[in-house]
mmCIF file of C-alpha atoms in Angstrom:
data_model
loop_
_atom_site.group_PDB
_atom_site.id
_atom_site.type_symbol
_atom_site.label_atom_id
_atom_site.label_comp_id
_atom_site.label_asym_id
_atom_site.label_seq_id
_atom_site.Cartn_x
_atom_site.Cartn_y
_atom_site.Cartn_z
ATOM 1 C CA UNK A 190 4.330 64.307 118.811
ATOM 2 C CA UNK A 191 3.763 65.707 121.850
ATOM 3 C CA UNK A 192 5.454 68.882 123.464
ATOM 4 C CA UNK A 193 3.692 68.928 127.088
ATOM 5 C CA UNK A 194 6.005 68.768 129.924
ATOM 6 C CA UNK A 195 5.786 69.521 133.371
ATOM 7 C CA UNK A 196 4.806 73.021 132.617
ATOM 8 C CA UNK A 197 5.311 74.548 136.158
ATOM 9 C CA UNK A 198 3.857 78.089 136.877
ATOM 10 C CA UNK A 199 6.509 80.869 137.693
ATOM 11 C CA UNK A 200 7.549 80.724 141.352
ATOM 12 C CA UNK A 201 8.881 83.840 143.553
ATOM 13 C CA UNK A 202 12.139 82.125 143.548
ATOM 14 C CA UNK A 203 12.332 81.670 139.993
ATOM 15 C CA UNK A 204 11.829 85.318 139.106
ATOM 16 C CA UNK A 205 13.997 86.022 142.058
ATOM 17 C CA UNK A 206 16.741 83.645 140.344
ATOM 18 C CA UNK A 207 16.284 85.417 136.745
ATOM 19 C CA UNK A 208 16.355 89.003 138.247
ATOM 20 C CA UNK A 209 19.699 88.150 140.286
ATOM 21 C CA UNK A 210 20.977 86.510 137.023
ATOM 22 C CA UNK A 211 20.393 89.665 134.915
ATOM 23 C CA UNK A 212 21.445 91.781 137.555
ATOM 24 C CA UNK A 213 18.176 93.740 138.048
ATOM 25 C CA UNK A 214 15.495 94.202 140.527
ATOM 26 C CA UNK A 215 12.671 91.804 140.117
ATOM 27 C CA UNK A 216 10.486 94.763 139.596
ATOM 28 C CA UNK A 217 12.565 95.668 136.450
ATOM 29 C CA UNK A 218 12.463 92.043 135.173
ATOM 30 C CA UNK A 219 8.562 92.070 135.742
ATOM 31 C CA UNK A 220 8.388 94.858 133.672
ATOM 32 C CA UNK A 221 9.840 93.561 130.664
ATOM 33 C CA UNK A 222 7.526 90.553 131.115
ATOM 34 C CA UNK A 223 4.593 92.505 131.233
ATOM 35 C CA UNK A 224 5.332 94.834 128.004
ATOM 36 C CA UNK A 225 7.594 92.445 126.017
ATOM 37 C CA UNK A 226 5.925 88.858 126.312
ATOM 38 C CA UNK A 227 2.695 87.138 125.996
ATOM 39 C CA UNK A 228 2.617 87.130 129.896
ATOM 40 C CA UNK A 229 2.212 83.504 130.046
ATOM 41 C CA UNK A 230 4.614 80.574 129.002
ATOM 42 C CA UNK A 231 2.087 77.754 128.731
ATOM 43 C CA UNK A 232 -0.893 76.941 126.818
ATOM 44 C CA UNK A 233 -3.738 75.134 128.599
ATOM 45 C CA UNK A 234 -2.623 71.815 127.216
ATOM 46 C CA UNK A 235 0.677 72.244 128.976
ATOM 47 C CA UNK A 236 2.814 73.081 125.887
ATOM 48 C CA UNK A 237 4.901 76.070 125.648
ATOM 49 C CA UNK A 238 3.604 79.039 123.910
ATOM 50 C CA UNK A 239 5.417 79.220 120.760
ATOM 51 C CA UNK A 240 5.335 80.979 117.605
ATOM 52 C CA UNK A 241 6.555 79.441 114.215
ATOM 53 C CA UNK A 242 8.402 81.735 111.571
ATOM 54 C CA UNK A 243 8.290 80.366 108.465
ATOM 55 C CA UNK A 244 11.056 82.819 107.062
ATOM 56 C CA UNK A 245 13.288 81.763 109.441
ATOM 57 C CA UNK A 246 12.616 77.856 108.544
ATOM 58 C CA UNK A 247 13.207 78.941 104.853
ATOM 59 C CA UNK A 248 16.521 80.624 105.740
ATOM 60 C CA UNK A 249 17.961 77.759 107.919
ATOM 61 C CA UNK A 250 16.973 75.175 105.369
ATOM 62 C CA UNK A 251 18.416 76.931 102.194
ATOM 63 C CA UNK A 252 14.646 77.544 101.054
ATOM 64 C CA UNK A 253 14.582 73.789 99.748
ATOM 65 C CA UNK A 254 10.992 73.485 101.084
ATOM 66 C CA UNK A 255 9.546 76.917 99.733
ATOM 67 C CA UNK A 256 7.725 75.363 96.757
ATOM 68 C CA UNK A 257 6.505 72.274 98.403
ATOM 69 C CA UNK A 258 5.534 73.508 101.884
ATOM 70 C CA UNK A 259 4.714 77.301 101.241
ATOM 71 C CA UNK A 260 2.561 77.399 104.517
ATOM 72 C CA UNK A 261 5.617 76.869 106.617
ATOM 73 C CA UNK A 262 8.787 77.892 104.402
ATOM 74 C CA UNK A 263 8.738 81.251 102.632
ATOM 75 C CA UNK A 264 8.830 84.643 102.972
ATOM 76 C CA UNK A 265 7.872 86.751 106.389
ATOM 77 C CA UNK A 266 4.171 86.562 107.420
ATOM 78 C CA UNK A 267 1.685 83.896 107.245
ATOM 79 C CA UNK A 268 1.844 83.078 111.097
ATOM 80 C CA UNK A 269 -1.735 81.604 111.139
ATOM 81 C CA UNK A 270 -3.853 81.607 114.490
ATOM 82 C CA UNK A 271 -1.926 81.553 117.989
ATOM 83 C CA UNK A 272 -2.026 78.748 120.072
ATOM 84 C CA UNK A 273 -2.423 75.354 119.470
ATOM 85 C CA UNK A 274 -2.582 75.885 115.628
ATOM 86 C CA UNK A 275 1.258 76.961 115.917
ATOM 87 C CA UNK A 276 2.152 73.494 117.002
ATOM 88 C CA UNK A 277 0.768 71.967 113.739
ATOM 89 C CA UNK A 278 2.738 74.059 111.738
ATOM 90 C CA UNK A 279 6.052 73.285 113.915
ATOM 91 C CA UNK A 280 5.225 69.697 113.607
ATOM 92 C CA UNK A 281 5.104 70.079 109.630
ATOM 93 C CA UNK A 282 8.285 71.527 109.638
ATOM 94 C CA UNK A 283 9.902 68.736 112.004
ATOM 95 C CA UNK A 284 8.860 66.323 109.494
ATOM 96 C CA UNK A 285 10.992 68.148 106.902
ATOM 97 C CA UNK A 286 13.838 69.216 109.153
ATOM 98 C CA UNK A 287 13.880 68.660 112.810
ATOM 99 C CA UNK A 288 16.754 70.923 114.164
ATOM 100 C CA UNK A 289 15.859 73.634 111.679
ATOM 101 C CA UNK A 290 12.106 73.440 112.879
ATOM 102 C CA UNK A 291 12.974 73.882 116.292
ATOM 103 C CA UNK A 292 15.325 76.670 115.757
ATOM 104 C CA UNK A 293 12.715 78.372 113.653
ATOM 105 C CA UNK A 294 9.986 78.611 116.560
ATOM 106 C CA UNK A 295 10.409 81.145 119.750
ATOM 107 C CA UNK A 296 9.625 79.529 122.948
ATOM 108 C CA UNK A 297 8.032 80.410 126.338
ATOM 109 C CA UNK A 298 7.584 83.334 128.376
ATOM 110 C CA UNK A 299 10.138 85.449 126.837
ATOM 111 C CA UNK A 300 9.581 83.941 123.392
ATOM 112 C CA UNK A 301 13.407 83.294 122.824
ATOM 113 C CA UNK A 302 14.228 81.932 119.232
ATOM 114 C CA UNK A 303 15.319 78.381 118.998
ATOM 115 C CA UNK A 304 18.508 79.459 116.994
ATOM 116 C CA UNK A 305 19.333 81.420 120.192
ATOM 117 C CA UNK A 306 19.945 78.194 122.238
ATOM 118 C CA UNK A 307 23.650 78.824 123.065
ATOM 119 C CA UNK A 308 23.196 82.479 124.321
ATOM 120 C CA UNK A 309 20.148 81.522 126.205
ATOM 121 C CA UNK A 310 22.490 78.917 128.093
ATOM 122 C CA UNK A 311 21.593 75.762 126.467
ATOM 123 C CA UNK A 312 23.897 73.226 124.424
ATOM 124 C CA UNK A 313 21.470 73.036 121.706
ATOM 125 C CA UNK A 314 17.856 73.866 120.822
ATOM 126 C CA UNK A 315 16.918 70.168 121.714
ATOM 127 C CA UNK A 316 18.259 71.073 125.262
ATOM 128 C CA UNK A 317 16.537 74.460 125.219
ATOM 129 C CA UNK A 318 13.098 72.966 124.313
ATOM 130 C CA UNK A 319 13.513 70.066 126.961
ATOM 131 C CA UNK A 320 13.995 72.965 129.528
ATOM 132 C CA UNK A 321 11.197 75.240 127.975
ATOM 133 C CA UNK A 322 8.398 72.148 128.617
ATOM 134 C CA UNK A 323 9.444 72.065 132.204
ATOM 135 C CA UNK A 324 8.171 75.369 133.639
ATOM 136 C CA UNK A 325 8.272 79.339 133.730
ATOM 137 C CA UNK A 326 11.186 79.391 136.118
ATOM 138 C CA UNK A 327 13.304 77.929 133.433
ATOM 139 C CA UNK A 328 11.902 80.131 130.894
ATOM 140 C CA UNK A 329 12.528 83.546 132.620
ATOM 141 C CA UNK A 330 15.870 82.214 133.298
ATOM 142 C CA UNK A 331 16.530 81.338 129.836
ATOM 143 C CA UNK A 332 15.399 84.965 129.063
ATOM 144 C CA UNK A 333 17.781 86.444 131.605
ATOM 145 C CA UNK A 334 20.501 84.527 130.377
ATOM 146 C CA UNK A 335 20.096 86.013 126.619
ATOM 147 C CA UNK A 336 19.599 89.505 127.829
ATOM 148 C CA UNK A 337 23.146 88.879 129.443
ATOM 149 C CA UNK A 338 24.690 87.298 126.350
ATOM 150 C CA UNK A 339 23.448 90.007 124.204
ATOM 151 C CA UNK A 340 24.344 92.696 126.683
ATOM 152 C CA UNK A 341 20.912 94.092 127.291
ATOM 153 C CA UNK A 342 20.682 93.514 130.684
ATOM 154 C CA UNK A 343 23.127 96.476 131.010
ATOM 155 C CA UNK A 344 20.628 98.913 129.872
ATOM 156 C CA UNK A 345 18.064 97.458 132.378
ATOM 157 C CA UNK A 346 20.601 97.939 135.266
ATOM 158 C CA UNK A 347 20.505 101.288 134.522
ATOM 159 C CA UNK A 348 16.949 101.516 133.846
ATOM 160 C CA UNK A 349 17.670 103.003 130.435
ATOM 161 C CA UNK A 350 14.014 102.189 129.163
ATOM 162 C CA UNK A 351 15.052 103.897 125.434
ATOM 163 C CA UNK A 352 18.225 101.818 125.566
ATOM 164 C CA UNK A 353 16.738 98.567 126.269
ATOM 165 C CA UNK A 354 13.840 98.920 123.974
ATOM 166 C CA UNK A 355 16.064 99.827 121.063
ATOM 167 C CA UNK A 356 17.995 96.392 121.393
ATOM 168 C CA UNK A 357 14.859 94.333 122.226
ATOM 169 C CA UNK A 358 12.353 96.057 119.797
ATOM 170 C CA UNK A 359 14.706 97.476 117.087
ATOM 171 C CA UNK A 360 15.098 101.190 115.828
ATOM 172 C CA UNK A 361 11.362 101.753 115.366
ATOM 173 C CA UNK A 362 10.708 101.246 119.237
ATOM 174 C CA UNK A 363 9.735 104.712 119.866
ATOM 175 C CA UNK A 364 6.593 104.418 117.023
ATOM 176 C CA UNK A 365 4.874 101.988 119.581
ATOM 177 C CA UNK A 366 6.388 103.923 122.845
ATOM 178 C CA UNK A 367 7.957 100.637 124.121
ATOM 179 C CA UNK A 368 10.213 102.847 126.160
ATOM 180 C CA UNK A 369 7.079 104.484 128.060
ATOM 181 C CA UNK A 370 5.321 101.553 128.315
ATOM 182 C CA UNK A 371 8.328 99.906 130.386
ATOM 183 C CA UNK A 372 8.525 102.689 132.294
ATOM 184 C CA UNK A 373 5.052 102.955 133.492
ATOM 185 C CA UNK A 374 5.356 99.141 134.006
ATOM 186 C CA UNK A 375 8.393 99.599 136.359
ATOM 187 C CA UNK A 376 6.446 102.484 138.134
ATOM 188 C CA UNK A 377 3.581 100.286 138.843
ATOM 189 C CA UNK A 378 5.526 97.250 139.998
ATOM 190 C CA UNK A 379 7.822 99.212 141.958
ATOM 191 C CA UNK A 380 4.764 101.430 143.963
ATOM 192 C CA UNK A 381 2.361 98.746 144.010
ATOM 193 C CA UNK A 382 4.226 95.559 144.423
ATOM 194 C CA UNK A 383 4.482 92.371 142.055
ATOM 195 C CA UNK A 384 1.519 90.324 141.262
ATOM 196 C CA UNK A 385 0.576 87.473 143.710
ATOM 197 C CA UNK A 386 2.394 84.757 141.878
ATOM 198 C CA UNK A 387 0.720 82.031 143.981
ATOM 199 C CA UNK A 388 -2.650 83.167 142.716
ATOM 200 C CA UNK A 389 -1.320 83.759 139.008
ATOM 201 C CA UNK A 390 0.100 79.865 139.439
ATOM 202 C CA UNK A 391 -3.542 79.033 140.535
ATOM 203 C CA UNK A 392 -4.884 80.665 137.288
ATOM 204 C CA UNK A 393 -2.200 78.561 135.085
ATOM 205 C CA UNK A 394 -3.021 75.428 136.625
ATOM 206 C CA UNK A 395 -6.820 75.749 136.448
ATOM 207 C CA UNK A 396 -6.428 76.422 132.839
ATOM 208 C CA UNK A 397 -4.504 72.702 132.644
ATOM 209 C CA UNK A 398 -7.597 71.606 134.494
ATOM 210 C CA UNK A 399 -9.984 72.944 131.671
ATOM 211 C CA UNK A 400 -11.554 75.761 133.525
ATOM 212 C CA UNK A 401 -10.945 79.428 132.088
ATOM 213 C CA UNK A 402 -9.567 82.002 134.560
ATOM 214 C CA UNK A 403 -9.422 84.680 132.264
ATOM 215 C CA UNK A 404 -5.970 86.278 131.918
ATOM 216 C CA UNK A 405 -2.940 85.023 133.678
ATOM 217 C CA UNK A 406 -2.064 88.052 135.750
ATOM 218 C CA UNK A 407 -2.217 86.925 139.510
ATOM 219 C CA UNK A 408 -5.583 89.099 139.954
ATOM 220 C CA UNK A 409 -8.666 87.517 140.961
ATOM 221 C CA UNK A 410 -11.416 88.875 139.092
ATOM 222 C CA UNK A 411 -14.905 87.332 138.141
ATOM 223 C CA UNK A 412 -13.652 84.824 135.832
ATOM 224 C CA UNK A 413 -10.832 83.555 138.265
ATOM 225 C CA UNK A 414 -13.659 83.260 140.940
ATOM 226 C CA UNK A 415 -15.896 81.318 138.755
ATOM 227 C CA UNK A 416 -13.166 79.088 137.736
ATOM 228 C CA UNK A 417 -12.058 78.478 141.021
ATOM 229 C CA UNK A 418 -15.777 77.709 142.049
ATOM 230 C CA UNK A 419 -16.196 75.434 138.937
ATOM 231 C CA UNK A 420 -13.126 73.393 139.898
ATOM 232 C CA UNK A 421 -14.001 72.726 143.757
ATOM 233 C CA UNK A 422 -17.261 71.858 142.953
ATOM 234 C CA UNK A 423 -16.206 69.539 140.288
ATOM 235 C CA UNK A 424 -13.466 67.700 142.758
ATOM 236 C CA UNK A 425 -15.768 67.897 145.715
ATOM 237 C CA UNK A 426 -13.632 70.254 147.622
ATOM 238 C CA UNK A 427 -14.753 72.971 150.160
ATOM 239 C CA UNK A 428 -14.546 76.583 149.255
ATOM 240 C CA UNK A 429 -10.748 77.328 149.326
ATOM 241 C CA UNK A 430 -10.569 80.918 148.130
ATOM 242 C CA UNK A 431 -9.388 81.918 151.751
ATOM 243 C CA UNK A 432 -5.920 80.059 151.010
ATOM 244 C CA UNK A 433 -4.637 80.229 147.680
ATOM 245 C CA UNK A 434 -1.747 78.235 148.949
ATOM 246 C CA UNK A 435 -3.949 75.344 149.646
ATOM 247 C CA UNK A 436 -5.989 75.681 146.369
ATOM 248 C CA UNK A 437 -2.467 75.859 144.215
ATOM 249 C CA UNK A 438 -1.670 72.506 146.145
ATOM 250 C CA UNK A 439 -4.952 70.958 145.170
ATOM 251 C CA UNK A 440 -4.804 71.761 141.664
ATOM 252 C CA UNK A 441 -1.042 70.399 141.322
ATOM 253 C CA UNK A 442 -2.201 67.125 143.522
ATOM 254 C CA UNK A 443 -4.808 66.380 140.797
ATOM 255 C CA UNK A 444 -2.743 67.068 137.543
ATOM 256 C CA UNK A 445 -2.340 63.930 135.456
ATOM 257 C CA UNK A 446 1.130 62.883 136.081
ATOM 258 C CA UNK A 447 1.958 61.907 132.393
ATOM 259 C CA UNK A 448 2.545 65.292 131.228
ATOM 260 C CA UNK A 449 5.440 65.584 133.725
ATOM 261 C CA UNK A 450 8.047 63.635 131.669
ATOM 262 C CA UNK A 451 9.555 65.141 128.635
ATOM 263 C CA UNK A 452 8.738 64.493 125.074
ATOM 264 C CA UNK A 453 10.150 60.957 124.293
ATOM 265 C CA UNK A 454 13.554 61.280 122.782
ATOM 266 C CA UNK A 455 14.315 64.837 124.325
ATOM 267 C CA UNK A 456 17.352 64.920 126.437
ATOM 268 C CA UNK A 457 17.045 64.768 130.376
ATOM 269 C CA UNK A 458 16.485 67.863 132.049
ATOM 270 C CA UNK A 459 20.158 67.748 133.593
ATOM 271 C CA UNK A 460 21.452 68.012 130.386
ATOM 272 C CA UNK A 461 19.812 71.303 129.802
ATOM 273 C CA UNK A 462 20.593 73.305 133.044
ATOM 274 C CA UNK A 463 20.684 76.980 132.053
ATOM 275 C CA UNK A 464 22.928 79.826 134.012
ATOM 276 C CA UNK A 465 24.756 77.658 136.235
ATOM 277 C CA UNK A 466 25.361 79.845 139.451
ATOM 278 C CA UNK A 467 28.440 81.227 140.542
ATOM 279 C CA UNK A 468 29.901 77.996 142.862
ATOM 280 C CA UNK A 469 31.531 80.587 145.280
ATOM 281 C CA UNK A 470 28.084 82.302 146.092
ATOM 282 C CA UNK A 471 26.540 78.805 146.721
ATOM 283 C CA UNK A 472 29.572 77.778 149.141
ATOM 284 C CA UNK A 473 28.995 81.160 151.025
ATOM 285 C CA UNK A 474 25.487 80.685 151.563
ATOM 286 C CA UNK A 475 25.497 76.937 152.477
ATOM 287 C CA UNK A 476 28.485 77.799 155.219
ATOM 288 C CA UNK A 477 25.954 80.593 156.498
ATOM 289 C CA UNK A 478 23.041 78.123 156.848
ATOM 290 C CA UNK A 479 25.250 75.647 158.813
ATOM 291 C CA UNK A 480 26.465 73.347 156.154
ATOM 292 C CA UNK A 481 30.025 72.338 155.655
ATOM 293 C CA UNK A 482 31.002 73.226 151.743
ATOM 294 C CA UNK A 483 34.673 73.618 152.369
ATOM 295 C CA UNK A 484 36.844 76.663 151.531
ATOM 296 C CA UNK A 485 35.011 79.272 149.145
ATOM 297 C CA UNK A 486 36.938 78.551 146.103
ATOM 298 C CA UNK A 487 34.297 77.718 143.126
ATOM 299 C CA UNK A 488 35.340 74.308 143.187
ATOM 300 C CA UNK A 489 32.852 71.351 143.390
ATOM 301 C CA UNK A 490 34.731 69.042 145.417
ATOM 302 C CA UNK A 491 33.353 66.062 147.443
ATOM 303 C CA UNK A 492 32.670 68.732 150.653
ATOM 304 C CA UNK A 493 30.816 70.816 148.476
ATOM 305 C CA UNK A 494 28.712 68.308 146.847
ATOM 306 C CA UNK A 495 27.879 66.836 150.303
ATOM 307 C CA UNK A 496 26.730 70.106 151.545
ATOM 308 C CA UNK A 497 24.669 70.844 148.557
ATOM 309 C CA UNK A 498 22.796 67.402 148.674
ATOM 310 C CA UNK A 499 22.238 67.652 152.447
ATOM 311 C CA UNK A 500 20.641 71.049 151.582
ATOM 312 C CA UNK A 501 18.444 69.705 149.053
ATOM 313 C CA UNK A 502 17.371 66.947 151.292
ATOM 314 C CA UNK A 503 16.325 69.272 153.789
ATOM 315 C CA UNK A 504 14.099 71.135 151.046
ATOM 316 C CA UNK A 505 12.451 67.745 150.128
ATOM 317 C CA UNK A 506 14.175 67.993 146.628
ATOM 318 C CA UNK A 507 16.207 65.273 144.712
ATOM 319 C CA UNK A 508 19.816 65.253 146.480
ATOM 320 C CA UNK A 509 21.649 65.486 143.380
ATOM 321 C CA UNK A 510 24.703 67.180 144.904
ATOM 322 C CA UNK A 511 24.818 69.538 141.921
ATOM 323 C CA UNK A 512 24.765 73.620 141.842
ATOM 324 C CA UNK A 513 22.078 74.916 139.618
ATOM 325 C CA UNK A 514 19.769 77.709 139.306
ATOM 326 C CA UNK A 515 16.990 76.026 141.610
ATOM 327 C CA UNK A 516 19.674 75.318 144.348
ATOM 328 C CA UNK A 517 20.868 78.957 144.444
ATOM 329 C CA UNK A 518 16.849 80.382 144.607
ATOM 330 C CA UNK A 519 16.353 78.002 147.367
ATOM 331 C CA UNK A 520 19.545 79.170 149.175
ATOM 332 C CA UNK A 521 18.950 82.789 148.630
ATOM 333 C CA UNK A 522 15.531 82.343 150.097
ATOM 334 C CA UNK A 523 16.269 80.253 153.027
ATOM 335 C CA UNK A 524 19.173 82.646 153.875
ATOM 336 C CA UNK A 525 16.633 85.547 153.505
ATOM 337 C CA UNK A 526 14.527 83.996 155.993
ATOM 338 C CA UNK A 527 17.211 83.521 158.687
ATOM 339 C CA UNK A 528 19.094 87.006 157.818
ATOM 340 C CA UNK A 529 18.721 89.048 161.083
ATOM 341 C CA UNK A 530 18.862 86.328 163.893
ATOM 342 C CA UNK A 531 22.714 86.167 164.317
ATOM 343 C CA UNK A 532 24.506 89.657 163.728
ATOM 344 C CA UNK A 533 27.890 88.160 163.528
ATOM 345 C CA UNK A 534 27.159 85.506 161.254
ATOM 346 C CA UNK A 535 25.087 88.211 159.096
ATOM 347 C CA UNK A 536 28.216 90.229 159.034
ATOM 348 C CA UNK A 537 30.311 87.626 158.195
ATOM 349 C CA UNK A 538 28.096 86.651 155.113
ATOM 350 C CA UNK A 539 28.041 90.118 154.025
ATOM 351 C CA UNK A 540 31.547 90.527 153.847
ATOM 352 C CA UNK A 541 32.133 87.193 152.146
ATOM 353 C CA UNK A 542 29.527 88.599 149.430
ATOM 354 C CA UNK A 543 31.348 91.915 149.108
ATOM 355 C CA UNK A 544 34.598 90.222 148.600
ATOM 356 C CA UNK A 545 33.100 87.974 145.796
ATOM 357 C CA UNK A 546 32.165 91.339 144.134
ATOM 358 C CA UNK A 547 35.429 92.469 144.411
ATOM 359 C CA UNK A 548 35.336 94.844 147.623
ATOM 360 C CA UNK A 549 38.082 94.494 150.152
ATOM 361 C CA UNK A 550 36.477 94.229 153.685
ATOM 362 C CA UNK A 551 40.031 93.377 155.191
ATOM 363 C CA UNK A 552 39.087 90.072 156.310
ATOM 364 C CA UNK A 553 35.842 87.775 157.441
ATOM 365 C CA UNK A 554 35.769 88.615 160.846
ATOM 366 C CA UNK A 555 32.052 89.455 161.435
ATOM 367 C CA UNK A 556 33.316 92.928 162.684
ATOM 368 C CA UNK A 557 32.601 96.204 160.714
ATOM 369 C CA UNK A 558 35.861 97.678 160.767
ATOM 370 C CA UNK A 559 37.298 100.564 158.808
ATOM 371 C CA UNK A 560 37.858 98.436 155.762
ATOM 372 C CA UNK A 561 34.422 96.626 156.090
ATOM 373 C CA UNK A 562 32.745 100.278 156.397
ATOM 374 C CA UNK A 563 34.637 101.474 153.379
ATOM 375 C CA UNK A 564 33.642 98.460 151.334
ATOM 376 C CA UNK A 565 30.068 99.033 152.527
ATOM 377 C CA UNK A 566 30.107 102.720 151.271
ATOM 378 C CA UNK A 567 31.602 101.685 147.678
ATOM 379 C CA UNK A 568 29.172 98.895 146.983
ATOM 380 C CA UNK A 569 26.315 101.084 148.114
ATOM 381 C CA UNK A 570 27.250 103.963 145.707
ATOM 382 C CA UNK A 571 26.978 101.567 143.257
ATOM 383 C CA UNK A 572 23.492 100.632 144.385
ATOM 384 C CA UNK A 573 20.950 103.295 144.310
ATOM 385 C CA UNK A 574 18.730 103.382 147.502
ATOM 386 C CA UNK A 575 20.909 100.967 149.315
ATOM 387 C CA UNK A 576 22.291 102.097 152.909
ATOM 388 C CA UNK A 577 25.781 101.328 153.805
ATOM 389 C CA UNK A 578 24.613 98.964 156.625
ATOM 390 C CA UNK A 579 25.935 95.489 156.918
ATOM 391 C CA UNK A 580 22.715 94.039 158.670
ATOM 392 C CA UNK A 581 20.305 95.913 156.690
ATOM 393 C CA UNK A 582 18.178 93.126 154.355
ATOM 394 C CA UNK A 583 18.307 95.456 151.390
ATOM 395 C CA UNK A 584 21.841 95.180 151.421
ATOM 396 C CA UNK A 585 21.750 91.442 151.436
ATOM 397 C CA UNK A 586 19.335 91.714 148.475
ATOM 398 C CA UNK A 587 21.558 94.125 146.234
ATOM 399 C CA UNK A 588 24.504 91.737 146.900
ATOM 400 C CA UNK A 589 22.255 88.739 145.439
ATOM 401 C CA UNK A 590 21.595 90.762 142.528
ATOM 402 C CA UNK A 591 25.183 90.948 141.610
ATOM 403 C CA UNK A 592 26.707 93.114 139.292
#
């Protein structure tokens, strides 16, 4: 049984989309990744990181296999070695009861339990596993969806580290100082910036090629440099350490394509979209970027589908005409790139986004009148550190983050 998929590394747009869905700054979400997760969503064989929990399997199968399969069904504990051995345990459980087995493992970067597929944004556990195989962008968005569904995101929005840790780690969180670790991780991310996700992607891709870069952390240490040198030498490539984007592309180009398809029998990725974005936001951004999606009404009519397909084609991705998290991340990235080139258009967009958030701007006219000024001020008061200036890129970022 093969659970290997495309296993795409985390991308900046994926992190931004997940942070926006949770309504937090990317530095806040990154703090959770650093403290609360394994830090990497895939094994070197391109299967998602998992932990199979036999007590969950026992509970979900009514203890039917406790006597015959004590290694995979029984009391808490007995997890066994991490990494690939976990799939041996999972596959033994799948042979007994597939659905219960998949529901009894935690999956990916956020280690979301399979039985939490619905709050993580999926139709069922099969759909969840299919997406977990595809990439860390999908994994982290599922993590954000789960936090929203459980209400944990509100503590993160307030940067209430104790409140979040109590929900995420349980009442004994203080014994392991999870709240202090989260606060410290956030300070590092906010002051020093997020790690270079291109370098982190290089590290993960190197591991897929059989080279050991050390910890997948976006930092170039001796082991990462040695792995890069070994990869370039093995493939007859020149020194690429000066351009990690080129190295990233070379690593992707040389990966076997067979692992890109989901496991046989799994539903296609389109059946497992997570956290569908507010279509009104997509329509607003399409219009700002020169598309013609029709009215901003949240309805997927033919004009909206055509505008989405046109944008997707320009981005070099399949033109499905469907709105999903990948589309929203790409729209936000392109909007950030163009913001500041046309003052009137920028103000109209900000007015539109304020209106979507429930603030009355008095109309979408590209003019900063009294009502727009009041709306900007009211919104800025709800977002610490944001100036009430329509053309400030930080205002745009804050509006993208949502509630």
